Tab-separated table of C-alpha atoms in Angstrom:
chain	number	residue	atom	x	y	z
A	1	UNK	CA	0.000	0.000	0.000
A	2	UNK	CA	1.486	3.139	-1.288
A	3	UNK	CA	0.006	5.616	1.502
A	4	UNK	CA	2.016	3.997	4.110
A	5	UNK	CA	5.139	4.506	2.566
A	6	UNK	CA	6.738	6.964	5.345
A	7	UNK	CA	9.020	8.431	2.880
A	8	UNK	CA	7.266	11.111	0.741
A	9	UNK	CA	4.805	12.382	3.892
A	10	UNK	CA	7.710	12.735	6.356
A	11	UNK	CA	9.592	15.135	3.976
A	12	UNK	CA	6.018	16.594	3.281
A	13	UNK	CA	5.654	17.015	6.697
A	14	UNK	CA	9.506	18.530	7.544
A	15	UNK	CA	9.011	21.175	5.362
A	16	UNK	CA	5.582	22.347	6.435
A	17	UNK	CA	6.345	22.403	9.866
A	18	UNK	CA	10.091	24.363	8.318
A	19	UNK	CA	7.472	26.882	6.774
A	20	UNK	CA	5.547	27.593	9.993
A	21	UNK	CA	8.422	27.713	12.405
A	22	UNK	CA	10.757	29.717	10.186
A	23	UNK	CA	9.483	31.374	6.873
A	24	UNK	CA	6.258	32.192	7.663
A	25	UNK	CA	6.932	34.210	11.512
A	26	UNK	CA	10.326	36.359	9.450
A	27	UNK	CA	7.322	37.370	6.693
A	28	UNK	CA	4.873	38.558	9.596
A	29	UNK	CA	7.465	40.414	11.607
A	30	UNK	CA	8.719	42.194	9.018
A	31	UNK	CA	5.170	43.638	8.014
A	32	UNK	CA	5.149	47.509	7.844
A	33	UNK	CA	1.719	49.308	8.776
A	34	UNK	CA	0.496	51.812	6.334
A	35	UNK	CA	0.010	54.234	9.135
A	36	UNK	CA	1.916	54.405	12.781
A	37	UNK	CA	-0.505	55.054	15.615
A	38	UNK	CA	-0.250	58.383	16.592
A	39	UNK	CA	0.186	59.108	20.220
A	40	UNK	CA	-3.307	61.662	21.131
A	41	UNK	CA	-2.899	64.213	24.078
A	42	UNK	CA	-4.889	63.607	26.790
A	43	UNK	CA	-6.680	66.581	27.746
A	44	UNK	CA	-8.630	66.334	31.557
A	45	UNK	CA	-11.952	65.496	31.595
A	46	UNK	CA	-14.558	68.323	32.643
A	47	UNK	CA	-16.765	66.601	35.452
A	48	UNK	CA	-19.722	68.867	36.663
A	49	UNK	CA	-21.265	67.202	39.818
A	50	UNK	CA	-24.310	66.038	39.907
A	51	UNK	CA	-26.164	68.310	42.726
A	52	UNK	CA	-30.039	66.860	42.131
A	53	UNK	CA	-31.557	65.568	45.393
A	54	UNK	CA	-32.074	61.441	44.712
A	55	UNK	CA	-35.351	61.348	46.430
């Protein structure tokens, strides 16, 4: 029976798991973003109590 022949599907297998360990990461680390995040300044919050009786 051909399919248990170990020989083709561990190479198979050797360089698929080479792709995901080493090819594939390098590619999606060295992805650029179109924009950088910007860092926003934080301006304080204007908080007006609340001074309604709650009954």
């Amino acid at each position: 029976m051909p399919q248990l022949n170990p020989s083709p599907w561990f190479m198979i297998l050797v360089f698929s798991w080479t792709m995901f360990l080493i090819i594939i990461p390098i590619k999606v680390i060295a992805h650029m973003f179109n924009n950088e995040p910007n860092q926003q300044t934080i301006s304080p919050l204007s908080s007006n109590t609340w001074n309604w009786p709650w009954h």
